[in-house]
XYZ file of C-alpha atoms in Angstrom:
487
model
C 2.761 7.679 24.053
C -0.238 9.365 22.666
C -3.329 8.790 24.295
C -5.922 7.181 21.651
C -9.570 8.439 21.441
C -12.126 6.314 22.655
C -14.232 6.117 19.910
C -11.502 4.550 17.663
C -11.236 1.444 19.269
C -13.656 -1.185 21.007
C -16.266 -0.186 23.590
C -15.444 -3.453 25.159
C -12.153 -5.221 26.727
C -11.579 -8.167 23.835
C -11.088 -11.949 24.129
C -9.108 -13.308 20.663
C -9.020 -16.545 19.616
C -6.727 -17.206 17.317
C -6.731 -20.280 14.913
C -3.762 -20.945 12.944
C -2.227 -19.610 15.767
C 1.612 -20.958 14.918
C 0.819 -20.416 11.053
C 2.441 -18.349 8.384
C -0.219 -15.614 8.662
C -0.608 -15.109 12.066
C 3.560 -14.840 12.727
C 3.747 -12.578 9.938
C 0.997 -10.435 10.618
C -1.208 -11.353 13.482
C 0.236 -11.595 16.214
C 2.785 -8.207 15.158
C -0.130 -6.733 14.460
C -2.178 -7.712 17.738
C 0.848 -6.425 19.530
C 1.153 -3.328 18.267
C -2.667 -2.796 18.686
C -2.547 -3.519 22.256
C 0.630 -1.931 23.555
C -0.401 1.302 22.091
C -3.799 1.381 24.010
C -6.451 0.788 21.126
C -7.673 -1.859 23.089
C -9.079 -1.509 26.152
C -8.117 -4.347 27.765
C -7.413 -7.850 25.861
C -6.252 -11.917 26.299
C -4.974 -13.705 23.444
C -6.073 -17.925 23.210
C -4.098 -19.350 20.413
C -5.252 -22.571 19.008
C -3.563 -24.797 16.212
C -2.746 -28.124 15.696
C 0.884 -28.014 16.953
C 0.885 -29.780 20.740
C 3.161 -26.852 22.690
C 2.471 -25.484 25.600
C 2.045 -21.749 26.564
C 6.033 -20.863 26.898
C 6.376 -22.691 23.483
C 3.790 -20.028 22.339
C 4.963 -17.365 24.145
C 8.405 -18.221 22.727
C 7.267 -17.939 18.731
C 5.605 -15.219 19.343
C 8.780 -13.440 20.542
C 10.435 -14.739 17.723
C 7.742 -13.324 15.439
C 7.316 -10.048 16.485
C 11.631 -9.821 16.228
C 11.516 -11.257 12.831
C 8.240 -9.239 11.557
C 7.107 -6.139 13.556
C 7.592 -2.833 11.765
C 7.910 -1.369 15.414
C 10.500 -1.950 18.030
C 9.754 -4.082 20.559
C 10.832 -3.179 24.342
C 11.400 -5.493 27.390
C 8.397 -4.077 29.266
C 6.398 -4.109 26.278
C 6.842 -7.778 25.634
C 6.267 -8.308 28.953
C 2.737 -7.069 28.990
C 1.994 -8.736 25.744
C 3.599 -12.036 27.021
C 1.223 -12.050 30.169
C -1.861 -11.676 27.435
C -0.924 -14.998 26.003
C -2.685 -18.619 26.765
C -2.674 -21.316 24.259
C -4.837 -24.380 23.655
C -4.063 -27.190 21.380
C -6.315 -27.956 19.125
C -6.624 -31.593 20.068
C -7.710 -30.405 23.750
C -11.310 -29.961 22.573
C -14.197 -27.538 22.587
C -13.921 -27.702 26.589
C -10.335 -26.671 27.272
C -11.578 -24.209 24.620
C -14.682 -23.123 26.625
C -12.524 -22.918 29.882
C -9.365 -21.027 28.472
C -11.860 -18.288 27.100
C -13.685 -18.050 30.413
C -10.613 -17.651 32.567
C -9.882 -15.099 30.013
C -13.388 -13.420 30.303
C -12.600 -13.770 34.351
C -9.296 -12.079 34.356
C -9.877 -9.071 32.281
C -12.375 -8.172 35.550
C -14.870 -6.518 33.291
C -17.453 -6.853 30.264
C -15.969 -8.261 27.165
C -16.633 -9.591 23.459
C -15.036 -12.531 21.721
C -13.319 -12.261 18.364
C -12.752 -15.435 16.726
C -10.055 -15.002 14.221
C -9.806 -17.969 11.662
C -6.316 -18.142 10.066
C -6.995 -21.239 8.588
C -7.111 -23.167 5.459
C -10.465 -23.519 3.641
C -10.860 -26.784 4.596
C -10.420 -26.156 8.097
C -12.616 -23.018 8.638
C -16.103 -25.079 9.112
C -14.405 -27.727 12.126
C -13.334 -24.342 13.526
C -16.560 -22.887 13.461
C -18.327 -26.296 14.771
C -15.716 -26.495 17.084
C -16.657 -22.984 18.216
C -20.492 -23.979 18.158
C -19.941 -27.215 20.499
C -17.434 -25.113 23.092
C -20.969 -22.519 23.430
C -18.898 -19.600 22.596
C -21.318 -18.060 19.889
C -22.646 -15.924 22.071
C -21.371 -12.219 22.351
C -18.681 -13.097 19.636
C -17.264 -12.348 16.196
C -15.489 -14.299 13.458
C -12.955 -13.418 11.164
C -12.949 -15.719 7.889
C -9.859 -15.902 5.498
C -10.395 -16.071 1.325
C -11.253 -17.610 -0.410
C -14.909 -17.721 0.695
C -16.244 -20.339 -1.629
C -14.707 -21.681 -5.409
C -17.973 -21.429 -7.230
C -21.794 -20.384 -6.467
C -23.075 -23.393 -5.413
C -20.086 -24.072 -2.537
C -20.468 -20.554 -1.892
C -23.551 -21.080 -1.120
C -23.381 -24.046 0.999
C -20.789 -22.223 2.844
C -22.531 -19.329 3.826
C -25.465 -22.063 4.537
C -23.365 -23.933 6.976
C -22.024 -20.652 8.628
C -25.122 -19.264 9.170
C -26.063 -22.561 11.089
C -23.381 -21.292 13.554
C -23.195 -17.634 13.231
C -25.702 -14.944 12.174
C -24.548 -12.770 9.152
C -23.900 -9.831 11.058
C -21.022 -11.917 13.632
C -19.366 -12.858 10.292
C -16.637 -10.813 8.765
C -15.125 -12.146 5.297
C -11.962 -10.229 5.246
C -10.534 -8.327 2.341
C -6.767 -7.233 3.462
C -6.836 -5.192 0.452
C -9.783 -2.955 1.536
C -7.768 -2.460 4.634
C -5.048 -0.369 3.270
C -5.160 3.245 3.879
C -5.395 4.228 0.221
C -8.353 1.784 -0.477
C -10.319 3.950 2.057
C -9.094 7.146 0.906
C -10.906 6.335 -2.075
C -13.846 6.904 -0.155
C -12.594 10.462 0.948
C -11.522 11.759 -2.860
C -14.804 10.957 -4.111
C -17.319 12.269 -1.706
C -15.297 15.071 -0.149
C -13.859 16.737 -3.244
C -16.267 18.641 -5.403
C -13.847 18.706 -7.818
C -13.902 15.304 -8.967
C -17.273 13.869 -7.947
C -19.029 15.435 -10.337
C -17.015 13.880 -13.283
C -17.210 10.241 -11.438
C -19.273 9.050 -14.622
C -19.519 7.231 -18.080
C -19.244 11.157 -19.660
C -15.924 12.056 -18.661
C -14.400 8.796 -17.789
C -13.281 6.710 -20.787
C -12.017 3.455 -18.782
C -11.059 2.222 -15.451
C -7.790 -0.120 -15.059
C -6.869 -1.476 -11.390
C -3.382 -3.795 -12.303
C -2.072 -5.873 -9.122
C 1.215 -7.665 -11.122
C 3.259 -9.327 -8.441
C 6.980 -10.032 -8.972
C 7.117 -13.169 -6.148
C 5.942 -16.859 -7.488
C 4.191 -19.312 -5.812
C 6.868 -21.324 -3.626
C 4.806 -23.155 -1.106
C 2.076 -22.276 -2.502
C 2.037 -23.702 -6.072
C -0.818 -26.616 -4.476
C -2.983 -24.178 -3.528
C -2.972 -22.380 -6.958
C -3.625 -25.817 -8.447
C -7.262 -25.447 -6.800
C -7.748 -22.100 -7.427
C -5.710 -20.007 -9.881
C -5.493 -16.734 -9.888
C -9.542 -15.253 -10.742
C -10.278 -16.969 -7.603
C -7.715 -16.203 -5.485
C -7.410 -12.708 -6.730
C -9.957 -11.064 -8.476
C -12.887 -12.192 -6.347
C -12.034 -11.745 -3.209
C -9.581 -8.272 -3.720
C -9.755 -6.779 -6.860
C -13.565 -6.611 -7.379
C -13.525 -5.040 -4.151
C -11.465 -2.793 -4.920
C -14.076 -1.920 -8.300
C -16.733 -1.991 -6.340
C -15.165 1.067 -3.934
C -14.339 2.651 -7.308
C -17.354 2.657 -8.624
C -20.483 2.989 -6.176
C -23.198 5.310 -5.384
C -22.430 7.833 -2.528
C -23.968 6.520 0.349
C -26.561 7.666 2.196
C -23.637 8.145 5.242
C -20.611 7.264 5.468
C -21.117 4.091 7.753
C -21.504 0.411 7.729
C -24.846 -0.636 6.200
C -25.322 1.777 3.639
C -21.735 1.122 2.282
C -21.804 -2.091 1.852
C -25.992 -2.070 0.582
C -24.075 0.586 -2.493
C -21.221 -2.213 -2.695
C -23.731 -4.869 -3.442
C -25.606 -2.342 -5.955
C -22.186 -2.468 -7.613
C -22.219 -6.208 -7.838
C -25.588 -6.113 -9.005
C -25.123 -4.233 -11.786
C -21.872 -6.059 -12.772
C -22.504 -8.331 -16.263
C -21.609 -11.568 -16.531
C -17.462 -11.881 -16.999
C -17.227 -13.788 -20.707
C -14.791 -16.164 -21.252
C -14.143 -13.907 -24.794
C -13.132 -10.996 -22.261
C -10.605 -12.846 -20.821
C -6.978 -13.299 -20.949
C -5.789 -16.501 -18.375
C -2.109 -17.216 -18.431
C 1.007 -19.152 -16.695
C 4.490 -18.161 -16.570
C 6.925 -20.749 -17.973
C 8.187 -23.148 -15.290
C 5.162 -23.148 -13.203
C 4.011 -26.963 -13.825
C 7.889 -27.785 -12.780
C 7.580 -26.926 -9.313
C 6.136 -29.217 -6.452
C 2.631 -29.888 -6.164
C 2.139 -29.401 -9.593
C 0.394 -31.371 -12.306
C 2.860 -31.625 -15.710
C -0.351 -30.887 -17.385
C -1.455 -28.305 -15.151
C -4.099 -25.714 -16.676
C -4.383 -23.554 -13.508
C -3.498 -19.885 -14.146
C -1.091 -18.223 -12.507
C -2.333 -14.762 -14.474
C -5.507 -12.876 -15.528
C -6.441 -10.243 -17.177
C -10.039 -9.264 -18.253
C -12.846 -6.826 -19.397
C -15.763 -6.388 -16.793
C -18.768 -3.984 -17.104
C -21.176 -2.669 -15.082
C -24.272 -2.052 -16.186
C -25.785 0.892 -14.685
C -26.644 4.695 -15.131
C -23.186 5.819 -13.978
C -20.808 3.559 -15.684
C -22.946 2.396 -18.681
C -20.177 1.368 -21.651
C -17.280 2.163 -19.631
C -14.804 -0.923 -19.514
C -13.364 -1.922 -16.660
C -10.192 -3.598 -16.974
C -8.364 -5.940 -14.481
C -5.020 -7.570 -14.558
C -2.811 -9.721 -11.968
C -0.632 -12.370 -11.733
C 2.638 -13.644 -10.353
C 6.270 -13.627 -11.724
C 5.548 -10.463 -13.765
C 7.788 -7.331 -14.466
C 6.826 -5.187 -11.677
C 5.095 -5.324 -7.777
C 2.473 -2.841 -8.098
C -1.006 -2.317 -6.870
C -3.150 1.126 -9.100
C -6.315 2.026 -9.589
C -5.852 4.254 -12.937
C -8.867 6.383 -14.442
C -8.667 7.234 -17.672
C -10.350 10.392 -18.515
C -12.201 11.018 -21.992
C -9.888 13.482 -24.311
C -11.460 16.969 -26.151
C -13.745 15.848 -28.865
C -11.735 18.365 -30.560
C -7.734 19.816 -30.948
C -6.979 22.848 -31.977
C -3.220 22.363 -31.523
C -1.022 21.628 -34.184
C 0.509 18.671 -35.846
C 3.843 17.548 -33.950
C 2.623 19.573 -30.616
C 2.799 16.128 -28.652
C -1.453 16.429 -27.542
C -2.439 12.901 -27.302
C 0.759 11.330 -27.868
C 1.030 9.739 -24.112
C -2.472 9.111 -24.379
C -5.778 9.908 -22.232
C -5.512 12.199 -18.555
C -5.020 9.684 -15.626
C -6.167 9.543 -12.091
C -3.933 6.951 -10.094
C -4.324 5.936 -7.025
C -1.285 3.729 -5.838
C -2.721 0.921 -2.967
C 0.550 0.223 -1.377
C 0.390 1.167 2.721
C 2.069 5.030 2.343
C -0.264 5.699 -0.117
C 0.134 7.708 -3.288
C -1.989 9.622 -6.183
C -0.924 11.169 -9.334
C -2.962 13.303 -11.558
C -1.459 13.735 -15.326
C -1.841 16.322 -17.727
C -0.880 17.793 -20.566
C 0.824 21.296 -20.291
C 3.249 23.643 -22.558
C 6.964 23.287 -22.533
C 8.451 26.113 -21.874
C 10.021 28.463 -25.380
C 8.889 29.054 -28.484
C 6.429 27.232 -30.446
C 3.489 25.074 -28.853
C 5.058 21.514 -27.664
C 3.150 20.078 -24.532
C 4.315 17.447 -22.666
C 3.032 14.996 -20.298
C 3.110 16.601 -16.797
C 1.879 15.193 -13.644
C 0.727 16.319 -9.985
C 1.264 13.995 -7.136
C 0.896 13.296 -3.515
C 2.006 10.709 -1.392
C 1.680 10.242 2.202
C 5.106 10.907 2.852
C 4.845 14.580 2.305
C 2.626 14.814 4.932
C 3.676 14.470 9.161
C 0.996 11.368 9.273
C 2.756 8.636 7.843
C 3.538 6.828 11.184
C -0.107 7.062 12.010
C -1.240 4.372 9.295
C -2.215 1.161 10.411
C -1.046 -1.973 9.192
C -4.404 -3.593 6.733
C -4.680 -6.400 9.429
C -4.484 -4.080 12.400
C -7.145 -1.528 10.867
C -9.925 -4.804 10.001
C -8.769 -6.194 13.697
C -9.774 -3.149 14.815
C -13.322 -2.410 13.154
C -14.203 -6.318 13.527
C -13.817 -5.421 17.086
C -16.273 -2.668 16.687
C -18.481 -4.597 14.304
C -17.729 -2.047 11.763
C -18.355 -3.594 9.001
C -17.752 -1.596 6.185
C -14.127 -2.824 4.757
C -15.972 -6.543 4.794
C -17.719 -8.790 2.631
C -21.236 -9.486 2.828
C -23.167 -13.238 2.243
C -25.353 -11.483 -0.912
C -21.885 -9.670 -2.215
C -19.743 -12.864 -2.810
C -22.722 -15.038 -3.937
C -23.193 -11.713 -6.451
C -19.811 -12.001 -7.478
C -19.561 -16.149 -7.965
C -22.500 -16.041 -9.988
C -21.255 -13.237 -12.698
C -18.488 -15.138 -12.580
C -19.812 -18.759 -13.865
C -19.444 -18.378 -17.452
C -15.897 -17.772 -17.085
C -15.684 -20.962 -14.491
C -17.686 -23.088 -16.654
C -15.482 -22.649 -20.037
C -12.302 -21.194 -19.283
C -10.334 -19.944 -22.231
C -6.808 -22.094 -22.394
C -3.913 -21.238 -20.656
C -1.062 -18.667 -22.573
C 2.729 -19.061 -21.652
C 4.466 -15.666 -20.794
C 7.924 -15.408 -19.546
C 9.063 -14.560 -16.180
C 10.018 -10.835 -15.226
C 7.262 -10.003 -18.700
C 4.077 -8.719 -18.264
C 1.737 -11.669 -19.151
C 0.630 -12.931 -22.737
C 1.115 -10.775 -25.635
C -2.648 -11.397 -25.808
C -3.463 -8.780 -23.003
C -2.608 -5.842 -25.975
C -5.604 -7.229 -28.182
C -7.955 -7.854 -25.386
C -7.663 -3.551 -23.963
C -6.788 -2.232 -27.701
C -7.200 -0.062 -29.060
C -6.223 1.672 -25.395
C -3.278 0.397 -23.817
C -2.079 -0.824 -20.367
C -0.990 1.817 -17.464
C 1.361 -0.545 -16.641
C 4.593 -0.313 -17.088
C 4.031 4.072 -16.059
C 5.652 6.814 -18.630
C 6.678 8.512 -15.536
C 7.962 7.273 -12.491
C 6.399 7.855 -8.952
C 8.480 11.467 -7.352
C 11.022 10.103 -4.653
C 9.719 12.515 -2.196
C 12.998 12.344 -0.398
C 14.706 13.646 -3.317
C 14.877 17.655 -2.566
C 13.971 19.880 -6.122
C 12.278 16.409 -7.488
């Protein structure tokens, strides 16, 4: 195995606890990913407390997390190597209290034999996160710790508010890391490294060569178990806030004065500051037909199960350049873009029937899924007589390149830089108040709810509300299968 460089992971051997520790989350992706993380050395040293409300013992834990890491890990998982994960492995019941709590960690702190942090990891439902965090308050481990909080962080600005009020009671700001799984993803960062690094393309980052900005997150799954949930949130607040303006916000900011923590996330909140209030006119909410049939679901239900809407940011940089956003579940297509559209010549001087503009603007697209992608289209000549251009494209995807097994998981990579309290791919106190309040219009009078069909792409309203451009979504050209050879 490779050795890892010590400035990657943690200074410090790490103590998890893990709430939600039997949960859907933490099978599926916490405990893999916690695995992986230590048996390839990122960590330099670790113990693993799970707590959740099931009463099992420690081989009843060690036992589903065996059974998780068969059914879940993208990496195989060897005898010795579950071994030495196994022997990381306590578990306290929730019901046990704040001192089994207190004494599990400490025997923890005692058998890793040198100085350690605490990372607090709350896998949670909302309504459980603040008896975690008092729980954490009353066992005394605050001190030299970190917590991990899952979305949604809030509903609204005022319980936003009080909920960043009532953390802070426990926690200072800068031991609290809202996490964004999202801004985890490899191509989410790389973001980051096409804008600053490439003189090509920062210097036409602006409102005078960019016409519009789309980043589309359709999702072909429903809700299943989770149709009661989206009855108390709906899709803005379980999507847009807490991933996609993110994801904008990455897009869109100032360089930073260096490329680390603080001065990310202080251009971030710039971002959010500059963001105008979302109108309910700008908006598009739907839900798919069959949604108020399934379980946990009022017959009159007018939660959405789509969005799609018109921001804008009001600043030097992006000054009348629309920003449009658009997800929701049972639609045509998974995907997860970022698509630029650049502005076209103010002039042609081709001729009538030469196919210029008939595909529309120049894209930039950045595909978010974990082997990350870009395209760049173009128009160019087709080869023969005459002038007919078609709509070409350059692209790259991580594939083509010998580094694809070297990208992290989202949840291992914000594991990981929790760890080392870097907190740049987090969400700060000031950034989700920001983004509650722009959002209150909206919140306060929602437009009604439009049926669209499952396997469509949302309400035929969406056309009106980006005309006269048009979606990215579904592409004219299809991603290059870069196992295909000639393709």
């Amino acid at each position: 195995m490779a050795k890892i460089s010590p400035d990657v992971g943690p200074r410090f051997a790490q103590v998890v606890v893990l709430f939600g520790a039997t949960g859907d989350l933490a099978r599926r992706k916490l405990l893999p990913g916690l695995f992986h993380l230590t048996s390839a050395g990122f960590i330099p040293g670790c113990r693993i407390i799970g707590v959740s409300l099931d009463d099992i013992d420690l081989d009843a834990f060690r036992q589903l997390a065996r059974a998780a890491l068969d059914e879940f890990s993208s990496r195989p998982v060897g005898d010795a190597e579950w071994a030495a994960f196994a022997a990381l492995l306590d578990y306290v019941p929730l019901a046990a209290g704040a001192t089994a709590l207190k004494a599990a960690v400490h025997q923890s702190e005692q058998l890793l034999g040198r100085e350690s942090r605490r990372l607090h990891y709350l896998s949670v439902p909302p309504s459980a996160a603040l008896s975690a965090v008092q729980l954490l308050g009353e066992a005394g481990l605050v001190e030299r710790s970190r917590i991990v909080m899952e979305k949604p962080f809030g509903t609204d600005l005022v319980s936003a508010v009080a909920l960043n009020t009532r953390l802070h009671g426990v926690f200072a700001e800068e031991q609290i890391f809202r996490i964004d799984h999202f801004l985890g993803k490899e191509p989410a960062q790389n973001i980051l490294a096409f804008r600053f690094a490439n003189g090509l393309f920062e210097p036409i980052w602006n409102r005078n060569f960019i016409d519009h900005v789309q980043i589309d997150v359709p999702e072909t799954l429903g809700l299943g178990q989770r149709a009661g949930f989206y009855e108390q949130t709906g899709a803005y607040r379980d999507m847009v806030v807490t991933h996609l303006f993110q994801i904008l916000a990455f897009m869109a900011m100032e360089p930073p004065t260096a490329l680390e923590p603080a001065p990310i996330s202080e251009e971030k909140n710039k971002v959010f500051r500059s963001m105008l209030p979302i109108q309910p006119a700008d908006v598009v909410r739907g839900q798919y037909t069959g949604y108020r049939a399934e379980q946990g679901v009022n017959l009159e239900s007018d939660s959405e199960t789509f969005i799609a809407l018109k921001c804008a940011i009001d600043n030097w940089r992006w000054a009348g350049v629309p920003f449009y956003l658009r997800t929701g579940k049972r639609l045509a297509e998974g995907q997860r873009i970022i698509s630029i559209a650049f502005r076209e010549p103010p002039k042609s001087m081709f001729p009538a029937g030469s196919g210029v503009g008939a595909q529309g603007p120049d894209h930039l697209t950045f595909d978010l899924a974990d082997a990350s992608k870009m395209s760049l289209s173009f128009y160019g000549k087709r080869p023969g007589p005459g002038m007919r251009l078609d709509k070409l494209s350059l692209q790259f995807a991580m594939h083509d390149t010998g580094f694809i097994g070297d990208v992290l998981e989202a949840y291992e990579r914000l594991i990981l830089d929790a760890m080392r309290a870097d907190r740049t791919l987090f969400t700060t106190a000031e950034g989700i108040e920001r983004l509650w309040e722009v959002s209150m219009p909206l919140l306060e009078a929602p437009p009604p709810v439009r049926f669209y069909a499952p396997g469509s792409w949302g309400p035929n309203a969406i056309h009106q509300l980006i005309a006269p451009r048009a979606w990215r979504l579904p592409f004219e050209r299809a991603w290059r299968n870069p196992n295909t050879v000639g393709n």
